[in-house]
mmCIF file of C-alpha atoms in Angstrom:
data_model
loop_
_atom_site.group_PDB
_atom_site.id
_atom_site.type_symbol
_atom_site.label_atom_id
_atom_site.label_comp_id
_atom_site.label_asym_id
_atom_site.label_seq_id
_atom_site.Cartn_x
_atom_site.Cartn_y
_atom_site.Cartn_z
ATOM 1 C CA MET A 1 -11.581 -6.629 25.020
ATOM 2 C CA GLU A 2 -13.483 -3.761 23.442
ATOM 3 C CA ARG A 3 -13.828 -3.985 19.676
ATOM 4 C CA HIS A 4 -13.614 -1.005 17.339
ATOM 5 C CA GLN A 5 -14.584 -0.414 13.729
ATOM 6 C CA PHE A 6 -11.835 0.434 11.248
ATOM 7 C CA PHE A 7 -11.325 1.039 7.579
ATOM 8 C CA ALA A 8 -8.075 1.121 5.650
ATOM 9 C CA THR A 9 -7.230 2.580 2.264
ATOM 10 C CA THR A 10 -5.247 0.552 -0.237
ATOM 11 C CA ILE A 11 -4.542 0.083 -3.946
ATOM 12 C CA ARG A 12 -7.705 0.103 -6.029
ATOM 13 C CA GLY A 13 -8.046 -3.345 -7.557
ATOM 14 C CA LEU A 14 -5.927 -5.067 -4.903
ATOM 15 C CA GLU A 15 -8.325 -4.672 -1.967
ATOM 16 C CA ASP A 16 -8.530 -8.466 -1.585
ATOM 17 C CA VAL A 17 -4.755 -8.748 -1.137
ATOM 18 C CA CYS A 18 -4.819 -6.084 1.581
ATOM 19 C CA ALA A 19 -7.777 -7.819 3.236
ATOM 20 C CA ARG A 20 -5.898 -11.127 3.412
ATOM 21 C CA GLU A 21 -2.847 -9.386 4.855
ATOM 22 C CA VAL A 22 -4.895 -7.588 7.539
ATOM 23 C CA LYS A 23 -6.668 -10.843 8.425
ATOM 24 C CA SER A 24 -3.293 -12.547 8.868
ATOM 25 C CA ILE A 25 -1.704 -9.753 10.924
ATOM 26 C CA LEU A 26 -4.641 -9.424 13.325
ATOM 27 C CA GLY A 27 -5.714 -13.077 13.316
ATOM 28 C CA LEU A 28 -9.247 -12.105 12.321
ATOM 29 C CA PRO A 29 -11.839 -14.885 12.093
ATOM 30 C CA GLU A 30 -12.965 -13.723 8.647
ATOM 31 C CA LEU A 31 -11.814 -11.493 5.808
ATOM 32 C CA PRO A 32 -12.486 -7.751 6.041
ATOM 33 C CA GLU A 33 -15.278 -6.358 3.897
ATOM 34 C CA LEU A 34 -14.034 -5.104 0.536
ATOM 35 C CA GLY A 35 -14.844 -1.569 -0.579
ATOM 36 C CA TRP A 36 -13.687 0.798 -3.323
ATOM 37 C CA GLY A 37 -9.995 1.312 -2.596
ATOM 38 C CA ARG A 38 -10.612 0.444 1.054
ATOM 39 C CA ILE A 39 -11.482 -2.411 3.387
ATOM 40 C CA PHE A 40 -13.637 -2.494 6.548
ATOM 41 C CA PHE A 41 -13.086 -4.633 9.628
ATOM 42 C CA GLU A 42 -13.428 -4.859 13.392
ATOM 43 C CA GLY A 43 -10.614 -5.268 15.890
ATOM 44 C CA PRO A 44 -9.115 -4.176 19.202
ATOM 45 C CA LEU A 45 -7.673 -0.679 19.588
ATOM 46 C CA GLU A 46 -4.191 -2.249 19.551
ATOM 47 C CA ALA A 47 -4.781 -3.015 15.853
ATOM 48 C CA VAL A 48 -3.618 0.558 15.263
ATOM 49 C CA TYR A 49 -0.127 -0.335 16.518
ATOM 50 C CA GLU A 50 0.074 -3.672 14.720
ATOM 51 C CA LEU A 51 -1.178 -2.557 11.316
ATOM 52 C CA ASN A 52 0.767 0.699 11.153
ATOM 53 C CA LEU A 53 3.855 -1.314 11.998
ATOM 54 C CA TRP A 54 3.352 -4.455 9.897
ATOM 55 C CA ALA A 55 1.019 -3.761 6.964
ATOM 56 C CA ARG A 56 2.783 -3.700 3.602
ATOM 57 C CA THR A 57 -0.180 -3.263 1.237
ATOM 58 C CA MET A 58 -2.158 -0.743 3.300
ATOM 59 C CA HIS A 59 -1.903 3.017 2.776
ATOM 60 C CA LYS A 60 -3.726 4.560 5.741
ATOM 61 C CA LEU A 61 -5.627 3.137 8.708
ATOM 62 C CA PHE A 62 -8.679 4.969 10.041
ATOM 63 C CA LEU A 63 -10.737 4.506 13.158
ATOM 64 C CA LEU A 64 -14.264 4.500 11.734
ATOM 65 C CA LEU A 65 -16.353 7.244 13.325
ATOM 66 C CA TYR A 66 -19.414 7.071 11.081
ATOM 67 C CA ARG A 67 -20.687 5.144 8.070
ATOM 68 C CA GLY A 68 -24.101 5.737 6.577
ATOM 69 C CA ARG A 69 -26.248 7.093 3.756
ATOM 70 C CA PHE A 70 -27.237 10.687 3.130
ATOM 71 C CA GLU A 71 -29.330 12.825 0.810
ATOM 72 C CA SER A 72 -27.991 16.319 1.464
ATOM 73 C CA LEU A 73 -25.189 18.293 3.075
ATOM 74 C CA GLN A 74 -27.531 18.839 6.018
ATOM 75 C CA ASP A 75 -27.633 15.066 6.554
ATOM 76 C CA ILE A 76 -23.822 15.040 6.578
ATOM 77 C CA TYR A 77 -23.776 17.866 9.121
ATOM 78 C CA ARG A 78 -26.249 16.066 11.396
ATOM 79 C CA ALA A 79 -24.272 12.809 11.232
ATOM 80 C CA ALA A 80 -20.993 14.532 12.079
ATOM 81 C CA ARG A 81 -22.552 16.815 14.691
ATOM 82 C CA GLY A 82 -24.023 13.835 16.526
ATOM 83 C CA LEU A 83 -20.613 12.330 17.317
ATOM 84 C CA ASP A 84 -18.555 12.884 20.478
ATOM 85 C CA TYR A 85 -15.000 14.046 19.687
ATOM 86 C CA THR A 86 -13.852 14.671 23.257
ATOM 87 C CA ASP A 87 -12.041 11.325 23.457
ATOM 88 C CA ILE A 88 -10.007 11.914 20.313
ATOM 89 C CA ILE A 89 -9.204 15.646 20.384
ATOM 90 C CA ARG A 90 -7.777 17.434 23.408
ATOM 91 C CA PRO A 91 -9.026 21.005 23.984
ATOM 92 C CA GLU A 92 -5.620 22.492 23.175
ATOM 93 C CA GLN A 93 -5.191 20.508 19.958
ATOM 94 C CA SER A 94 -5.913 21.653 16.399
ATOM 95 C CA PHE A 95 -7.704 19.607 13.750
ATOM 96 C CA ALA A 96 -8.363 19.502 10.027
ATOM 97 C CA ILE A 97 -10.906 17.801 7.783
ATOM 98 C CA ARG A 98 -9.626 16.146 4.609
ATOM 99 C CA ALA A 99 -12.522 15.519 2.249
ATOM 100 C CA GLU A 100 -12.838 13.400 -0.885
ATOM 101 C CA ARG A 101 -15.920 13.217 -3.075
ATOM 102 C CA VAL A 102 -16.775 10.787 -5.879
ATOM 103 C CA GLY A 103 -20.018 10.882 -7.865
ATOM 104 C CA GLU A 104 -22.611 13.422 -8.969
ATOM 105 C CA HIS A 105 -23.506 15.976 -6.281
ATOM 106 C CA ASP A 106 -24.603 19.595 -6.081
ATOM 107 C CA PHE A 107 -21.700 20.369 -3.741
ATOM 108 C CA THR A 108 -17.916 20.061 -3.786
ATOM 109 C CA SER A 109 -15.375 18.320 -1.568
ATOM 110 C CA ILE A 110 -14.592 21.764 -0.146
ATOM 111 C CA ASP A 111 -18.245 22.049 0.905
ATOM 112 C CA VAL A 112 -18.007 18.639 2.588
ATOM 113 C CA ALA A 113 -14.883 19.657 4.509
ATOM 114 C CA SER A 114 -16.453 22.931 5.612
ATOM 115 C CA THR A 115 -19.697 21.256 6.698
ATOM 116 C CA VAL A 116 -17.979 18.506 8.673
ATOM 117 C CA GLY A 117 -15.514 20.967 10.204
ATOM 118 C CA GLN A 118 -18.331 23.132 11.482
ATOM 119 C CA ALA A 119 -20.107 20.065 12.877
ATOM 120 C CA VAL A 120 -16.967 19.024 14.807
ATOM 121 C CA ILE A 121 -16.563 22.552 16.221
ATOM 122 C CA ASP A 122 -20.231 22.735 17.235
ATOM 123 C CA SER A 123 -20.191 19.282 18.851
ATOM 124 C CA TYR A 124 -17.024 20.023 20.833
ATOM 125 C CA MET A 125 -18.324 23.431 21.941
ATOM 126 C CA ALA A 126 -21.522 21.817 23.216
ATOM 127 C CA SER A 127 -19.587 19.162 25.148
ATOM 128 C CA LYS A 128 -16.586 21.106 26.475
ATOM 129 C CA GLY A 129 -17.372 24.766 25.973
ATOM 130 C CA VAL A 130 -14.174 25.051 23.936
ATOM 131 C CA ARG A 131 -13.887 26.196 20.327
ATOM 132 C CA LEU A 132 -11.378 23.932 18.619
ATOM 133 C CA LYS A 133 -8.640 25.413 16.483
ATOM 134 C CA VAL A 134 -8.450 24.553 12.792
ATOM 135 C CA ASN A 135 -4.988 24.057 11.250
ATOM 136 C CA LEU A 136 -5.069 22.948 7.626
ATOM 137 C CA ASP A 137 -1.292 22.687 7.256
ATOM 138 C CA GLU A 138 -0.072 20.757 10.309
ATOM 139 C CA PRO A 139 -3.057 19.662 12.399
ATOM 140 C CA ASP A 140 -2.671 17.577 15.533
ATOM 141 C CA VAL A 141 -5.711 15.519 14.529
ATOM 142 C CA GLU A 142 -6.785 14.721 10.976
ATOM 143 C CA ILE A 143 -10.317 13.567 10.217
ATOM 144 C CA TYR A 144 -11.153 12.104 6.821
ATOM 145 C CA ALA A 145 -14.585 12.664 5.231
ATOM 146 C CA PHE A 146 -15.379 10.549 2.190
ATOM 147 C CA VAL A 147 -18.476 10.886 0.044
ATOM 148 C CA ARG A 148 -19.185 8.431 -2.746
ATOM 149 C CA ASP A 149 -22.614 8.617 -4.356
ATOM 150 C CA ASP A 150 -24.932 8.482 -1.313
ATOM 151 C CA GLU A 151 -22.428 6.958 1.138
ATOM 152 C CA PHE A 152 -20.730 9.059 3.823
ATOM 153 C CA LEU A 153 -17.679 7.881 5.764
ATOM 154 C CA LEU A 154 -15.958 9.680 8.597
ATOM 155 C CA GLY A 155 -12.673 8.367 9.922
ATOM 156 C CA LEU A 156 -9.836 9.335 12.244
ATOM 157 C CA ASN A 157 -6.452 9.093 10.531
ATOM 158 C CA THR A 158 -4.147 7.006 12.727
ATOM 159 C CA THR A 159 -1.344 6.746 10.163
ATOM 160 C CA GLY A 160 -0.368 10.194 8.963
ATOM 161 C CA PRO A 161 1.282 10.157 5.515
ATOM 162 C CA SER A 162 0.633 6.985 3.515
ATOM 163 C CA LEU A 163 2.449 3.841 4.628
ATOM 164 C CA HIS A 164 3.716 3.266 1.089
ATOM 165 C CA LYS A 165 6.219 6.050 1.861
ATOM 166 C CA ARG A 166 8.464 3.593 3.671
ATOM 167 C CA GLY A 167 11.319 5.933 4.509
ATOM 168 C CA TYR A 168 14.190 3.803 3.237
ATOM 169 C CA ARG A 169 14.275 5.129 -0.337
ATOM 170 C CA VAL A 170 17.321 7.336 -0.854
ATOM 171 C CA TYR A 171 17.295 6.887 -4.634
ATOM 172 C CA LYS A 172 14.093 7.503 -6.599
ATOM 173 C CA HIS A 173 13.819 5.822 -9.979
ATOM 174 C CA PRO A 174 11.963 7.931 -12.602
ATOM 175 C CA ALA A 175 9.296 5.213 -12.957
ATOM 176 C CA ALA A 176 9.375 3.887 -9.398
ATOM 177 C CA LEU A 177 6.758 1.351 -8.344
ATOM 178 C CA ARG A 178 4.848 2.061 -5.155
ATOM 179 C CA THR A 179 6.146 -0.123 -2.337
ATOM 180 C CA SER A 180 2.578 -1.196 -1.483
ATOM 181 C CA VAL A 181 1.993 -2.396 -5.055
ATOM 182 C CA ALA A 182 5.331 -4.239 -5.023
ATOM 183 C CA ALA A 183 4.380 -5.961 -1.763
ATOM 184 C CA ALA A 184 0.966 -6.958 -3.129
ATOM 185 C CA MET A 185 2.616 -8.442 -6.224
ATOM 186 C CA LEU A 186 5.027 -10.383 -4.032
ATOM 187 C CA TYR A 187 2.110 -11.781 -2.028
ATOM 188 C CA LEU A 188 0.395 -12.795 -5.278
ATOM 189 C CA SER A 189 3.575 -14.595 -6.374
ATOM 190 C CA GLY A 190 3.548 -16.681 -3.188
ATOM 191 C CA TRP A 191 6.996 -15.447 -2.157
ATOM 192 C CA ASP A 192 7.793 -16.468 1.428
ATOM 193 C CA GLY A 193 11.584 -16.533 1.377
ATOM 194 C CA ARG A 194 11.859 -20.021 -0.090
ATOM 195 C CA GLY A 195 13.206 -20.431 -3.603
ATOM 196 C CA VAL A 196 14.761 -17.805 -5.860
ATOM 197 C CA LEU A 197 13.122 -14.391 -6.270
ATOM 198 C CA LEU A 198 14.027 -12.454 -9.406
ATOM 199 C CA ASP A 199 13.157 -8.979 -10.665
ATOM 200 C CA PRO A 200 14.880 -8.783 -14.077
ATOM 201 C CA MET A 201 13.985 -5.104 -14.667
ATOM 202 C CA CYS A 202 14.378 -3.870 -11.108
ATOM 203 C CA GLY A 203 14.987 -0.152 -11.685
ATOM 204 C CA GLY A 204 15.484 1.372 -8.227
ATOM 205 C CA GLY A 205 15.130 -2.022 -6.525
ATOM 206 C CA THR A 206 11.688 -1.677 -4.932
ATOM 207 C CA ILE A 207 10.586 -5.269 -5.617
ATOM 208 C CA PRO A 208 13.796 -7.028 -4.414
ATOM 209 C CA VAL A 209 14.023 -4.749 -1.357
ATOM 210 C CA GLU A 210 10.386 -5.400 -0.420
ATOM 211 C CA GLY A 211 10.928 -9.120 -1.020
ATOM 212 C CA ALA A 212 13.958 -9.146 1.276
ATOM 213 C CA LEU A 213 12.081 -7.212 3.989
ATOM 214 C CA MET A 214 9.244 -9.749 3.813
ATOM 215 C CA ALA A 215 11.624 -12.713 4.052
ATOM 216 C CA ARG A 216 13.447 -11.186 6.999
ATOM 217 C CA ARG A 217 10.178 -10.261 8.727
ATOM 218 C CA ILE A 218 11.265 -6.652 9.121
ATOM 219 C CA PRO A 219 8.220 -4.480 9.889
ATOM 220 C CA PRO A 220 7.991 -1.785 7.189
ATOM 221 C CA GLY A 221 6.604 0.724 9.688
ATOM 222 C CA SER A 222 9.874 0.594 11.626
ATOM 223 C CA PHE A 223 11.498 2.879 9.032
ATOM 224 C CA ARG A 224 9.146 5.734 9.916
ATOM 225 C CA GLY A 225 10.428 6.244 13.448
ATOM 226 C CA LEU A 226 7.752 8.110 15.404
ATOM 227 C CA GLU A 227 6.035 9.710 12.408
ATOM 228 C CA PHE A 228 2.582 8.271 13.063
ATOM 229 C CA ALA A 229 -0.584 10.304 13.537
ATOM 230 C CA PHE A 230 -1.847 8.092 16.384
ATOM 231 C CA LEU A 231 1.008 9.218 18.629
ATOM 232 C CA LYS A 232 -0.746 12.595 18.958
ATOM 233 C CA LEU A 233 -4.108 11.058 19.802
ATOM 234 C CA ALA A 234 -5.380 10.778 23.376
ATOM 235 C CA LEU A 235 -6.553 7.207 22.747
ATOM 236 C CA PHE A 236 -3.062 5.761 22.360
ATOM 237 C CA ASP A 237 0.012 5.190 24.524
ATOM 238 C CA PRO A 238 3.377 5.955 22.830
ATOM 239 C CA GLY A 239 5.164 3.767 25.369
ATOM 240 C CA ASP A 240 3.029 0.765 24.438
ATOM 241 C CA PHE A 241 3.776 1.294 20.761
ATOM 242 C CA LEU A 242 7.537 1.584 21.327
ATOM 243 C CA ALA A 243 7.515 -1.671 23.270
ATOM 244 C CA ARG A 244 5.617 -3.398 20.457
ATOM 245 C CA ARG A 245 8.019 -2.032 17.850
ATOM 246 C CA GLU A 246 11.032 -3.345 19.770
ATOM 247 C CA GLU A 247 9.329 -6.724 20.135
ATOM 248 C CA ALA A 248 8.596 -6.782 16.398
ATOM 249 C CA LEU A 249 12.175 -5.917 15.471
ATOM 250 C CA ALA A 250 13.413 -8.652 17.789
ATOM 251 C CA LYS A 251 11.402 -11.175 15.747
ATOM 252 C CA SER A 252 13.117 -10.192 12.501
ATOM 253 C CA ASN A 253 16.047 -12.244 11.185
ATOM 254 C CA ARG A 254 19.349 -11.697 9.415
ATOM 255 C CA ASP A 255 19.125 -14.865 7.349
ATOM 256 C CA VAL A 256 20.387 -14.867 3.769
ATOM 257 C CA PHE A 257 17.764 -15.327 1.063
ATOM 258 C CA ASN A 258 18.118 -15.822 -2.675
ATOM 259 C CA VAL A 259 16.900 -12.474 -4.014
ATOM 260 C CA ILE A 260 18.150 -11.120 -7.344
ATOM 261 C CA GLY A 261 17.642 -7.662 -8.826
ATOM 262 C CA MET A 262 18.756 -7.066 -12.389
ATOM 263 C CA ASP A 263 18.627 -4.127 -14.785
ATOM 264 C CA LYS A 264 20.483 -3.256 -17.976
ATOM 265 C CA PHE A 265 21.263 0.264 -16.763
ATOM 266 C CA ARG A 266 24.173 0.485 -14.336
ATOM 267 C CA ALA A 267 22.935 3.808 -12.899
ATOM 268 C CA TYR A 268 19.674 2.152 -11.844
ATOM 269 C CA ILE A 269 21.513 -0.779 -10.248
ATOM 270 C CA GLU A 270 23.713 1.628 -8.301
ATOM 271 C CA GLY A 271 20.569 3.422 -7.083
ATOM 272 C CA ALA A 272 18.931 0.109 -6.182
ATOM 273 C CA MET A 273 21.994 -0.875 -4.139
ATOM 274 C CA ARG A 274 21.748 2.414 -2.236
ATOM 275 C CA ASN A 275 18.104 1.706 -1.426
ATOM 276 C CA ALA A 276 18.945 -1.824 -0.295
ATOM 277 C CA ARG A 277 21.690 -0.515 2.000
ATOM 278 C CA SER A 278 19.301 2.059 3.435
ATOM 279 C CA ALA A 279 16.763 -0.706 4.140
ATOM 280 C CA GLY A 280 19.437 -2.915 5.725
ATOM 281 C CA VAL A 281 18.956 -5.806 3.254
ATOM 282 C CA ASN A 282 21.854 -5.274 0.837
ATOM 283 C CA ASP A 283 23.555 -8.402 2.201
ATOM 284 C CA THR A 284 20.764 -10.669 0.964
ATOM 285 C CA ILE A 285 20.141 -9.190 -2.502
ATOM 286 C CA ARG A 286 22.383 -9.891 -5.474
ATOM 287 C CA PHE A 287 22.273 -7.018 -7.970
ATOM 288 C CA LEU A 288 23.326 -7.614 -11.556
ATOM 289 C CA VAL A 289 23.727 -5.418 -14.610
ATOM 290 C CA GLY A 290 22.112 -7.542 -17.281
ATOM 291 C CA ASP A 291 19.602 -7.905 -20.098
ATOM 292 C CA ALA A 292 16.202 -9.403 -19.235
ATOM 293 C CA THR A 293 15.941 -10.840 -22.746
ATOM 294 C CA ARG A 294 19.035 -13.016 -22.180
ATOM 295 C CA LEU A 295 18.491 -14.356 -18.665
ATOM 296 C CA THR A 296 20.467 -17.576 -19.105
ATOM 297 C CA ASP A 297 23.610 -15.488 -19.660
ATOM 298 C CA TYR A 298 23.406 -14.200 -16.069
ATOM 299 C CA LEU A 299 21.535 -16.694 -13.878
ATOM 300 C CA ALA A 300 23.177 -19.705 -12.280
ATOM 301 C CA GLU A 301 19.938 -20.868 -10.629
ATOM 302 C CA GLU A 302 16.389 -21.213 -11.884
ATOM 303 C CA PRO A 303 14.098 -18.499 -10.522
ATOM 304 C CA THR A 304 10.967 -19.769 -8.769
ATOM 305 C CA HIS A 305 9.290 -16.378 -8.281
ATOM 306 C CA VAL A 306 9.598 -13.595 -10.858
ATOM 307 C CA VAL A 307 7.997 -10.257 -10.007
ATOM 308 C CA VAL A 308 8.535 -7.407 -12.441
ATOM 309 C CA ASN A 309 7.441 -3.908 -13.397
ATOM 310 C CA PRO A 310 8.515 -3.678 -17.061
ATOM 311 C CA PRO A 311 8.244 -0.589 -19.305
ATOM 312 C CA TYR A 312 4.603 0.095 -20.201
ATOM 313 C CA GLY A 313 5.152 1.917 -23.484
ATOM 314 C CA VAL A 314 4.939 5.435 -22.037
ATOM 315 C CA ARG A 315 8.439 6.154 -23.355
ATOM 316 C CA MET A 316 8.663 3.247 -25.795
ATOM 317 C CA LYS A 317 6.843 2.748 -29.092
ATOM 318 C CA LEU A 318 4.419 -0.178 -29.316
ATOM 319 C CA ARG A 319 6.632 -2.099 -31.720
ATOM 320 C CA GLY A 320 9.588 -1.938 -29.335
ATOM 321 C CA LEU A 321 7.384 -2.898 -26.395
ATOM 322 C CA ARG A 322 6.013 -5.934 -28.236
ATOM 323 C CA LYS A 323 9.548 -7.049 -29.071
ATOM 324 C CA LEU A 324 10.724 -6.564 -25.453
ATOM 325 C CA TYR A 325 7.829 -8.508 -23.911
ATOM 326 C CA ARG A 326 8.163 -11.421 -26.330
ATOM 327 C CA ALA A 327 11.941 -11.645 -25.927
ATOM 328 C CA PHE A 328 11.731 -11.397 -22.128
ATOM 329 C CA LEU A 329 9.062 -14.097 -21.790
ATOM 330 C CA ALA A 330 10.878 -16.410 -24.209
ATOM 331 C CA SER A 331 14.075 -15.891 -22.213
ATOM 332 C CA LEU A 332 12.281 -16.609 -18.943
ATOM 333 C CA SER A 333 10.834 -19.833 -20.334
ATOM 334 C CA GLU A 334 14.391 -20.927 -21.145
ATOM 335 C CA ALA A 335 15.756 -19.884 -17.729
ATOM 336 C CA THR A 336 13.329 -21.880 -15.558
ATOM 337 C CA SER A 337 11.378 -25.110 -15.675
ATOM 338 C CA SER A 338 8.701 -23.713 -13.360
ATOM 339 C CA CYS A 339 8.028 -20.341 -11.765
ATOM 340 C CA ARG A 340 5.227 -18.025 -10.721
ATOM 341 C CA LEU A 341 5.387 -14.784 -12.689
ATOM 342 C CA VAL A 342 3.660 -11.549 -11.595
ATOM 343 C CA VAL A 343 3.781 -8.567 -13.961
ATOM 344 C CA ILE A 344 2.266 -5.082 -13.801
ATOM 345 C CA THR A 345 1.685 -3.260 -17.077
ATOM 346 C CA SER A 346 -0.761 -0.911 -18.743
ATOM 347 C CA ALA A 347 -0.050 -2.579 -22.097
ATOM 348 C CA ARG A 348 -2.382 -5.458 -21.248
ATOM 349 C CA GLY A 349 -3.080 -6.595 -24.815
ATOM 350 C CA THR A 350 0.590 -6.564 -25.740
ATOM 351 C CA PHE A 351 1.454 -8.636 -22.669
ATOM 352 C CA ARG A 352 -1.381 -11.128 -23.234
ATOM 353 C CA ARG A 353 -0.273 -11.789 -26.800
ATOM 354 C CA ALA A 354 3.359 -12.134 -25.729
ATOM 355 C CA ALA A 355 2.409 -14.603 -22.977
ATOM 356 C CA GLU A 356 0.361 -16.660 -25.430
ATOM 357 C CA ALA A 357 3.252 -16.741 -27.891
ATOM 358 C CA ALA A 358 5.596 -17.966 -25.135
ATOM 359 C CA GLY A 359 3.161 -20.621 -23.889
ATOM 360 C CA ILE A 360 2.794 -18.932 -20.499
ATOM 361 C CA SER A 361 -0.501 -19.415 -18.658
ATOM 362 C CA ILE A 362 -2.247 -16.316 -17.296
ATOM 363 C CA LEU A 363 -3.978 -17.425 -14.090
ATOM 364 C CA GLU A 364 -5.441 -14.084 -13.042
ATOM 365 C CA GLU A 365 -5.627 -10.462 -14.147
ATOM 366 C CA LYS A 366 -6.316 -7.662 -11.690
ATOM 367 C CA LYS A 367 -6.996 -4.158 -12.966
ATOM 368 C CA VAL A 368 -5.401 -1.656 -10.621
ATOM 369 C CA MET A 369 -4.776 2.051 -10.283
ATOM 370 C CA HIS A 370 -1.076 2.819 -10.015
ATOM 371 C CA GLY A 371 -1.059 6.528 -9.328
ATOM 372 C CA GLU A 372 -3.243 8.002 -12.067
ATOM 373 C CA LEU A 373 -2.531 5.162 -14.485
ATOM 374 C CA LEU A 374 -4.866 2.219 -15.063
ATOM 375 C CA ALA A 375 -2.751 -0.924 -15.217
ATOM 376 C CA SER A 376 -3.164 -4.676 -14.913
ATOM 377 C CA VAL A 377 -1.401 -7.083 -12.593
ATOM 378 C CA PHE A 378 -1.045 -10.465 -14.285
ATOM 379 C CA VAL A 379 -0.427 -13.600 -12.223
ATOM 380 C CA CYS A 380 1.071 -16.252 -14.498
ATOM 381 C CA GLN A 381 2.536 -19.729 -14.427
ATOM 382 C CA VAL A 382 5.678 -20.441 -16.424
ATOM 383 C CA GLY A 383 6.388 -24.098 -17.079
ATOM 384 C CA GLY A 384 5.203 -26.810 -14.674
ATOM 385 C CA SER A 385 2.727 -26.135 -11.867
ATOM 386 C CA GLN A 386 3.980 -24.857 -8.519
ATOM 387 C CA GLY A 387 0.964 -26.337 -6.805
#
């Protein structure tokens, strides 16, 4: 089977989690190479179907067209001009270049897009005698050009809009966590459907919904219908993808898992319940209106996996944040004899001191970009070891 080169974009700081997920989905012999907010790997063309359907921590999947070093815009033009686009763009189709640039250069991302766009047009004209149409708003084919320092990447977008836009959210919490970040945190917690999963500050329910989808083996890409970029590409067969999606959905289950979402605001819980219904997992999540600093008042069972996105202090003064973190962690220590705790926060010092005061071990800290905010994901052990 012919192998192809790919790269995928993901959460900066959690590239290793995405790499492990991709390795598992595709059955790769080794982990993908880690990059800056992206991973690189080799696989069959069918990887496009599998990853767009199953990946929970990936944002976009690209077929790698070129990867190399450059010194000038002319080098970028030559690299892009030397590629054959006739297999990926039909003569009647339109295309667009989306460019991103990081580092010190004497040109802009707009210059990169213009240069690469002209190279694609010139290459196609030389091969087919056809001048391709450019459509920046709704192109049939989207090519991504990325420049970082002296590295140049060119990739074919097979995904379309980012996979973190699942399609099941009907209620948007004002401080909603990205679904891809929630899934990565769940992976870091070791959640596999066994035990009791708790999000005590669940807001719009992203973490419990993602946890339920993982336990039920429901492919997150199934919520997008046919909104995938690869379905417009000559390389891929829509019929093959539809068959794979039906096969994937047939492997999902309707088992009941012990997933709990709690928040002290009733309006948020009502929104979370709407999201759970939209995702088809409301029958396996128990939503509670409750206070995360008094967990024993609400929980009948000890949680084994606690994954939470607490307030960071954006709308709360430091003193109140310190009090909340300490009270929550003390309450959690009372509510369970042993659990794996995963927390995302930008108030890293405040959380570290609160964890130390509660006797909670921090096993790992990962600095991540959540939107434009630099935050840390803490992986912790509460009480006895989970092994």
